Amino acid sequence: MIARWTAACSRIAGWLAAAGVALAILFAAYTKGRQDAAATQNERRLETIKKARKIEDEVDRLDPAGVDTRLREWMCV
């Protein structure tokens, strides 16, 4: 009787260990996915900031007539 109980506990412990490993792998994959998404979002923000800065520098170098011309391109008429 004790041998059966020990065997059953050993089998259950094995399944619990396997389930724990599976959960750890899933959690690691989830965490990695979130980190990758955050890195991608940061890259997009950086590219947007660079693009905006480039446009601002370009507009700063224009004379007032050039700024007016540039603004007319963006206006909906």
mmCIF file of N, CA, C and O in Angstrom:
data_model
loop_
_atom_site.group_PDB
_atom_site.id
_atom_site.type_symbol
_atom_site.label_atom_id
_atom_site.label_comp_id
_atom_site.label_asym_id
_atom_site.label_seq_id
_atom_site.Cartn_x
_atom_site.Cartn_y
_atom_site.Cartn_z
ATOM 1 N N MET A 1 0.833 -1.187 0.000
ATOM 2 C CA MET A 1 0.000 0.000 0.000
ATOM 3 C C MET A 1 0.879 1.253 0.000
ATOM 4 O O MET A 1 0.593 2.178 -0.733
ATOM 5 N N ILE A 2 1.900 1.260 0.838
ATOM 6 C CA ILE A 2 2.790 2.411 0.906
ATOM 7 C C ILE A 2 3.543 2.572 -0.404
ATOM 8 O O ILE A 2 3.768 3.690 -0.872
ATOM 9 N N ALA A 3 3.873 1.465 -1.037
ATOM 10 C CA ALA A 3 4.602 1.516 -2.314
ATOM 11 C C ALA A 3 3.735 2.165 -3.391
ATOM 12 O O ALA A 3 4.223 2.959 -4.201
ATOM 13 N N ARG A 4 2.454 1.815 -3.412
ATOM 14 C CA ARG A 4 1.551 2.428 -4.398
ATOM 15 C C ARG A 4 1.414 3.929 -4.142
ATOM 16 O O ARG A 4 1.375 4.730 -5.068
ATOM 17 N N TRP A 5 1.287 4.288 -2.867
ATOM 18 C CA TRP A 5 1.156 5.707 -2.503
ATOM 19 C C TRP A 5 2.414 6.467 -2.910
ATOM 20 O O TRP A 5 2.330 7.559 -3.480
ATOM 21 N N THR A 6 3.574 5.908 -2.682
ATOM 22 C CA THR A 6 4.835 6.535 -3.053
ATOM 23 C C THR A 6 4.940 6.677 -4.570
ATOM 24 O O THR A 6 5.362 7.718 -5.075
ATOM 25 N N ALA A 7 4.528 5.640 -5.284
ATOM 26 C CA ALA A 7 4.569 5.685 -6.751
ATOM 27 C C ALA A 7 3.602 6.748 -7.275
ATOM 28 O O ALA A 7 3.930 7.497 -8.210
ATOM 29 N N ALA A 8 2.426 6.837 -6.688
ATOM 30 C CA ALA A 8 1.442 7.835 -7.120
ATOM 31 C C ALA A 8 1.960 9.251 -6.836
ATOM 32 O O ALA A 8 1.828 10.155 -7.680
ATOM 33 N N CYS A 9 2.541 9.454 -5.682
ATOM 34 C CA CYS A 9 3.090 10.773 -5.343
ATOM 35 C C CYS A 9 4.242 11.133 -6.271
ATOM 36 O O CYS A 9 4.373 12.285 -6.704
ATOM 37 N N SER A 10 5.063 10.145 -6.587
ATOM 38 C CA SER A 10 6.183 10.390 -7.491
ATOM 39 C C SER A 10 5.678 10.781 -8.884
ATOM 40 O O SER A 10 6.214 11.687 -9.518
ATOM 41 N N ARG A 11 4.646 10.080 -9.356
ATOM 42 C CA ARG A 11 4.068 10.378 -10.670
ATOM 43 C C ARG A 11 3.448 11.781 -10.674
ATOM 44 O O ARG A 11 3.650 12.557 -11.603
ATOM 45 N N ILE A 12 2.726 12.121 -9.623
ATOM 46 C CA ILE A 12 2.110 13.453 -9.525
ATOM 47 C C ILE A 12 3.187 14.525 -9.455
ATOM 48 O O ILE A 12 3.075 15.569 -10.114
ATOM 49 N N ALA A 13 4.231 14.263 -8.709
ATOM 50 C CA ALA A 13 5.324 15.234 -8.605
ATOM 51 C C ALA A 13 5.980 15.454 -9.969
ATOM 52 O O ALA A 13 6.330 16.578 -10.325
ATOM 53 N N GLY A 14 6.121 14.400 -10.736
ATOM 54 C CA GLY A 14 6.683 14.519 -12.087
ATOM 55 C C GLY A 14 5.808 15.379 -12.986
ATOM 56 O O GLY A 14 6.304 16.242 -13.720
ATOM 57 N N TRP A 15 4.500 15.159 -12.936
ATOM 58 C CA TRP A 15 3.579 15.971 -13.746
ATOM 59 C C TRP A 15 3.579 17.433 -13.299
ATOM 60 O O TRP A 15 3.534 18.349 -14.136
ATOM 61 N N LEU A 16 3.645 17.655 -12.002
ATOM 62 C CA LEU A 16 3.688 19.031 -11.504
ATOM 63 C C LEU A 16 4.982 19.733 -11.917
ATOM 64 O O LEU A 16 4.967 20.918 -12.275
ATOM 65 N N ALA A 17 6.074 18.992 -11.899
ATOM 66 C CA ALA A 17 7.349 19.577 -12.328
ATOM 67 C C ALA A 17 7.291 19.933 -13.815
ATOM 68 O O ALA A 17 7.741 21.004 -14.232
ATOM 69 N N ALA A 18 6.721 19.037 -14.619
ATOM 70 C CA ALA A 18 6.602 19.308 -16.057
ATOM 71 C C ALA A 18 5.694 20.513 -16.304
ATOM 72 O O ALA A 18 5.987 21.365 -17.161
ATOM 73 N N ALA A 19 4.606 20.610 -15.557
ATOM 74 C CA ALA A 19 3.701 21.752 -15.703
ATOM 75 C C ALA A 19 4.400 23.045 -15.287
ATOM 76 O O ALA A 19 4.228 24.090 -15.931
ATOM 77 N N GLY A 20 5.206 22.975 -14.240
ATOM 78 C CA GLY A 20 5.951 24.156 -13.800
ATOM 79 C C GLY A 20 6.944 24.619 -14.845
ATOM 80 O O GLY A 20 7.083 25.819 -15.104
ATOM 81 N N VAL A 21 7.621 23.676 -15.481
ATOM 82 C CA VAL A 21 8.572 24.028 -16.552
ATOM 83 C C VAL A 21 7.829 24.658 -17.721
ATOM 84 O O VAL A 21 8.268 25.664 -18.291
ATOM 85 N N ALA A 22 6.686 24.081 -18.085
ATOM 86 C CA ALA A 22 5.901 24.631 -19.193
ATOM 87 C C ALA A 22 5.442 26.054 -18.876
ATOM 88 O O ALA A 22 5.509 26.946 -19.744
ATOM 89 N N LEU A 23 4.978 26.280 -17.661
ATOM 90 C CA LEU A 23 4.557 27.628 -17.275
ATOM 91 C C LEU A 23 5.726 28.607 -17.280
ATOM 92 O O LEU A 23 5.567 29.765 -17.696
ATOM 93 N N ALA A 24 6.888 28.165 -16.851
ATOM 94 C CA ALA A 24 8.072 29.032 -16.864
ATOM 95 C C ALA A 24 8.452 29.408 -18.291
ATOM 96 O O ALA A 24 8.800 30.563 -18.571
ATOM 97 N N ILE A 25 8.363 28.458 -19.210
ATOM 98 C CA ILE A 25 8.668 28.740 -20.626
ATOM 99 C C ILE A 25 7.657 29.734 -21.195
ATOM 100 O O ILE A 25 8.029 30.682 -21.903
ATOM 101 N N LEU A 26 6.382 29.528 -20.905
ATOM 102 C CA LEU A 26 5.354 30.458 -21.390
ATOM 103 C C LEU A 26 5.571 31.860 -20.835
ATOM 104 O O LEU A 26 5.431 32.852 -21.550
ATOM 105 N N PHE A 27 5.899 31.958 -19.552
ATOM 106 C CA PHE A 27 6.131 33.265 -18.943
ATOM 107 C C PHE A 27 7.344 33.950 -19.570
ATOM 108 O O PHE A 27 7.313 35.152 -19.843
ATOM 109 N N ALA A 28 8.400 33.183 -19.827
ATOM 110 C CA ALA A 28 9.601 33.750 -20.458
ATOM 111 C C ALA A 28 9.284 34.255 -21.866
ATOM 112 O O ALA A 28 9.737 35.332 -22.271
ATOM 113 N N ALA A 29 8.496 33.496 -22.619
ATOM 114 C CA ALA A 29 8.120 33.919 -23.972
ATOM 115 C C ALA A 29 7.261 35.183 -23.930
ATOM 116 O O ALA A 29 7.438 36.099 -24.734
ATOM 117 N N TYR A 30 6.343 35.243 -22.982
ATOM 118 C CA TYR A 30 5.481 36.420 -22.831
ATOM 119 C C TYR A 30 6.313 37.657 -22.492
ATOM 120 O O TYR A 30 6.143 38.723 -23.080
ATOM 121 N N THR A 31 7.248 37.505 -21.564
ATOM 122 C CA THR A 31 8.107 38.617 -21.162
ATOM 123 C C THR A 31 8.974 39.083 -22.324
ATOM 124 O O THR A 31 9.123 40.277 -22.558
ATOM 125 N N LYS A 32 9.533 38.141 -23.072
ATOM 126 C CA LYS A 32 10.369 38.476 -24.231
ATOM 127 C C LYS A 32 9.540 39.227 -25.276
ATOM 128 O O LYS A 32 10.000 40.205 -25.868
ATOM 129 N N GLY A 33 8.321 38.784 -25.510
ATOM 130 C CA GLY A 33 7.442 39.455 -26.467
ATOM 131 C C GLY A 33 7.144 40.887 -26.064
ATOM 132 O O GLY A 33 7.139 41.794 -26.896
ATOM 133 N N ARG A 34 6.897 41.100 -24.797
ATOM 134 C CA ARG A 34 6.635 42.466 -24.312
ATOM 135 C C ARG A 34 7.862 43.350 -24.470
ATOM 136 O O ARG A 34 7.755 44.515 -24.844
ATOM 137 N N GLN A 35 9.040 42.799 -24.176
ATOM 138 C CA GLN A 35 10.270 43.574 -24.326
ATOM 139 C C GLN A 35 10.515 43.924 -25.792
ATOM 140 O O GLN A 35 10.916 45.042 -26.104
ATOM 141 N N ASP A 36 10.274 42.975 -26.686
ATOM 142 C CA ASP A 36 10.456 43.229 -28.119
ATOM 143 C C ASP A 36 9.478 44.295 -28.613
ATOM 144 O O ASP A 36 9.837 45.160 -29.407
ATOM 145 N N ALA A 37 8.238 44.233 -28.135
ATOM 146 C CA ALA A 37 7.248 45.231 -28.533
ATOM 147 C C ALA A 37 7.646 46.616 -28.036
ATOM 148 O O ALA A 37 7.500 47.613 -28.760
ATOM 149 N N ALA A 38 8.147 46.691 -26.818
ATOM 150 C CA ALA A 38 8.568 47.980 -26.269
ATOM 151 C C ALA A 38 9.760 48.527 -27.044
ATOM 152 O O ALA A 38 9.830 49.730 -27.325
ATOM 153 N N ALA A 39 10.688 47.662 -27.421
ATOM 154 C CA ALA A 39 11.858 48.105 -28.190
ATOM 155 C C ALA A 39 11.435 48.609 -29.568
ATOM 156 O O ALA A 39 11.926 49.642 -30.032
ATOM 157 N N THR A 40 10.505 47.918 -30.199
ATOM 158 C CA THR A 40 10.005 48.352 -31.505
ATOM 159 C C THR A 40 9.305 49.700 -31.395
ATOM 160 O O THR A 40 9.499 50.584 -32.235
ATOM 161 N N GLN A 41 8.511 49.875 -30.354
ATOM 162 C CA GLN A 41 7.813 51.145 -30.154
ATOM 163 C C GLN A 41 8.813 52.278 -29.913
ATOM 164 O O GLN A 41 8.643 53.385 -30.432
ATOM 165 N N ASN A 42 9.851 52.008 -29.142
ATOM 166 C CA ASN A 42 10.876 53.027 -28.904
ATOM 167 C C ASN A 42 11.600 53.397 -30.190
ATOM 168 O O ASN A 42 11.917 54.566 -30.410
ATOM 169 N N GLU A 43 11.864 52.417 -31.052
ATOM 170 C CA GLU A 43 12.500 52.700 -32.339
ATOM 171 C C GLU A 43 11.603 53.590 -33.199
ATOM 172 O O GLU A 43 12.079 54.525 -33.843
ATOM 173 N N ARG A 44 10.305 53.294 -33.214
ATOM 174 C CA ARG A 44 9.368 54.126 -33.990
ATOM 175 C C ARG A 44 9.339 55.559 -33.460
ATOM 176 O O ARG A 44 9.316 56.511 -34.232
ATOM 177 N N ARG A 45 9.306 55.694 -32.137
ATOM 178 C CA ARG A 45 9.317 57.038 -31.537
ATOM 179 C C ARG A 45 10.577 57.797 -31.912
ATOM 180 O O ARG A 45 10.528 58.979 -32.248
ATOM 181 N N LEU A 46 11.717 57.113 -31.852
ATOM 182 C CA LEU A 46 12.979 57.741 -32.196
ATOM 183 C C LEU A 46 12.995 58.192 -33.656
ATOM 184 O O LEU A 46 13.435 59.300 -33.961
ATOM 185 N N GLU A 47 12.495 57.351 -34.557
ATOM 186 C CA GLU A 47 12.432 57.721 -35.973
ATOM 187 C C GLU A 47 11.504 58.916 -36.188
ATOM 188 O O GLU A 47 11.808 59.821 -36.973
ATOM 189 N N THR A 48 10.385 58.946 -35.485
ATOM 190 C CA THR A 48 9.449 60.067 -35.596
ATOM 191 C C THR A 48 10.096 61.351 -35.087
ATOM 192 O O THR A 48 9.956 62.412 -35.705
ATOM 193 N N ILE A 49 10.806 61.259 -33.983
ATOM 194 C CA ILE A 49 11.491 62.439 -33.430
ATOM 195 C C ILE A 49 12.552 62.938 -34.399
ATOM 196 O O ILE A 49 12.675 64.145 -34.640
ATOM 197 N N LYS A 50 13.312 62.012 -34.985
ATOM 198 C CA LYS A 50 14.340 62.403 -35.953
ATOM 199 C C LYS A 50 13.720 63.091 -37.168
ATOM 200 O O LYS A 50 14.232 64.100 -37.650
ATOM 201 N N LYS A 51 12.599 62.537 -37.646
ATOM 202 C CA LYS A 51 11.923 63.117 -38.809
ATOM 203 C C LYS A 51 11.417 64.519 -38.478
ATOM 204 O O LYS A 51 11.582 65.454 -39.268
ATOM 205 N N ALA A 52 10.808 64.686 -37.304
ATOM 206 C CA ALA A 52 10.288 65.992 -36.895
ATOM 207 C C ALA A 52 11.421 66.999 -36.750
ATOM 208 O O ALA A 52 11.309 68.153 -37.179
ATOM 209 N N ARG A 53 12.514 66.579 -36.161
ATOM 210 C CA ARG A 53 13.661 67.469 -35.978
ATOM 211 C C ARG A 53 14.242 67.899 -37.321
ATOM 212 O O ARG A 53 14.622 69.052 -37.510
ATOM 213 N N LYS A 54 14.287 66.963 -38.265
ATOM 214 C CA LYS A 54 14.799 67.273 -39.599
ATOM 215 C C LYS A 54 13.910 68.324 -40.284
ATOM 216 O O LYS A 54 14.408 69.281 -40.871
ATOM 217 N N ILE A 55 12.594 68.155 -40.163
ATOM 218 C CA ILE A 55 11.666 69.121 -40.759
ATOM 219 C C ILE A 55 11.786 70.475 -40.073
ATOM 220 O O ILE A 55 11.798 71.521 -40.732
ATOM 221 N N GLU A 56 11.889 70.478 -38.752
ATOM 222 C CA GLU A 56 12.038 71.743 -38.021
ATOM 223 C C GLU A 56 13.313 72.467 -38.428
ATOM 224 O O GLU A 56 13.300 73.695 -38.624
ATOM 225 N N ASP A 57 14.411 71.727 -38.567
ATOM 226 C CA ASP A 57 15.667 72.348 -38.992
ATOM 227 C C ASP A 57 15.543 72.919 -40.400
ATOM 228 O O ASP A 57 16.045 74.014 -40.686
ATOM 229 N N GLU A 58 14.859 72.188 -41.260
ATOM 230 C CA GLU A 58 14.671 72.654 -42.638
ATOM 231 C C GLU A 58 13.847 73.937 -42.676
ATOM 232 O O GLU A 58 14.177 74.885 -43.392
ATOM 233 N N VAL A 59 12.778 73.976 -41.883
ATOM 234 C CA VAL A 59 11.917 75.165 -41.845
ATOM 235 C C VAL A 59 12.664 76.339 -41.206
ATOM 236 O O VAL A 59 12.510 77.492 -41.645
ATOM 237 N N ASP A 60 13.482 76.075 -40.198
ATOM 238 C CA ASP A 60 14.248 77.149 -39.554
ATOM 239 C C ASP A 60 15.218 77.822 -40.516
ATOM 240 O O ASP A 60 15.526 79.005 -40.375
ATOM 241 N N ARG A 61 15.696 77.091 -41.513
ATOM 242 C CA ARG A 61 16.638 77.660 -42.472
ATOM 243 C C ARG A 61 15.948 78.456 -43.580
ATOM 244 O O ARG A 61 16.603 79.181 -44.316
ATOM 245 N N LEU A 62 14.628 78.320 -43.684
ATOM 246 C CA LEU A 62 13.903 79.028 -44.750
ATOM 247 C C LEU A 62 13.683 80.491 -44.386
ATOM 248 O O LEU A 62 13.557 80.851 -43.215
ATOM 249 N N ASP A 63 13.585 81.308 -45.421
ATOM 250 C CA ASP A 63 13.192 82.702 -45.210
ATOM 251 C C ASP A 63 11.663 82.743 -45.091
ATOM 252 O O ASP A 63 10.994 81.747 -45.346
ATOM 253 N N PRO A 64 11.085 83.874 -44.696
ATOM 254 C CA PRO A 64 9.627 83.941 -44.511
ATOM 255 C C PRO A 64 8.837 83.546 -45.762
ATOM 256 O O PRO A 64 7.805 82.878 -45.660
ATOM 257 N N ALA A 65 9.307 83.935 -46.942
ATOM 258 C CA ALA A 65 8.596 83.560 -48.167
ATOM 259 C C ALA A 65 8.654 82.043 -48.368
ATOM 260 O O ALA A 65 7.669 81.423 -48.807
ATOM 261 N N GLY A 66 9.772 81.453 -48.049
ATOM 262 C CA GLY A 66 9.898 80.003 -48.168
ATOM 263 C C GLY A 66 8.988 79.276 -47.194
ATOM 264 O O GLY A 66 8.411 78.239 -47.523
ATOM 265 N N VAL A 67 8.833 79.841 -45.991
ATOM 266 C CA VAL A 67 7.926 79.248 -45.008
ATOM 267 C C VAL A 67 6.497 79.324 -45.512
ATOM 268 O O VAL A 67 5.726 78.361 -45.399
ATOM 269 N N ASP A 68 6.118 80.484 -46.095
ATOM 270 C CA ASP A 68 4.770 80.621 -46.651
ATOM 271 C C ASP A 68 4.525 79.594 -47.756
ATOM 272 O O ASP A 68 3.466 78.971 -47.817
ATOM 273 N N THR A 69 5.499 79.420 -48.611
ATOM 274 C CA THR A 69 5.367 78.445 -49.700
ATOM 275 C C THR A 69 5.208 77.040 -49.124
ATOM 276 O O THR A 69 4.366 76.257 -49.583
ATOM 277 N N ARG A 70 5.996 76.752 -48.151
ATOM 278 C CA ARG A 70 5.938 75.421 -47.532
ATOM 279 C C ARG A 70 4.593 75.188 -46.853
ATOM 280 O O ARG A 70 4.021 74.093 -46.926
ATOM 281 N N LEU A 71 4.063 76.216 -46.192
ATOM 282 C CA LEU A 71 2.765 76.075 -45.525
ATOM 283 C C LEU A 71 1.627 75.907 -46.527
ATOM 284 O O LEU A 71 0.660 75.191 -46.267
ATOM 285 N N ARG A 72 1.726 76.569 -47.677
ATOM 286 C CA ARG A 72 0.684 76.428 -48.688
ATOM 287 C C ARG A 72 0.569 74.982 -49.186
ATOM 288 O O ARG A 72 -0.506 74.539 -49.562
ATOM 289 N N GLU A 73 1.702 74.269 -49.179
ATOM 290 C CA GLU A 73 1.671 72.872 -49.602
ATOM 291 C C GLU A 73 0.823 72.029 -48.649
ATOM 292 O O GLU A 73 0.245 71.026 -49.054
ATOM 293 N N TRP A 74 0.762 72.418 -47.385
ATOM 294 C CA TRP A 74 0.052 71.634 -46.386
ATOM 295 C C TRP A 74 -1.387 72.067 -46.193
ATOM 296 O O TRP A 74 -2.167 71.345 -45.566
ATOM 297 N N MET A 75 -1.736 73.251 -46.694
ATOM 298 C CA MET A 75 -3.101 73.743 -46.485
ATOM 299 C C MET A 75 -4.064 73.067 -47.436
ATOM 300 O O MET A 75 -3.761 72.783 -48.574
ATOM 301 N N CYS A 76 -5.241 72.780 -46.937
ATOM 302 C CA CYS A 76 -6.308 72.232 -47.775
ATOM 303 C C CYS A 76 -7.103 73.384 -48.354
ATOM 304 O O CYS A 76 -7.718 74.174 -47.630
ATOM 305 N N VAL A 77 -7.087 73.488 -49.655
ATOM 306 C CA VAL A 77 -7.804 74.587 -50.305
ATOM 307 C C VAL A 77 -8.919 74.058 -51.150
ATOM 308 O O VAL A 77 -8.916 73.043 -51.696
#
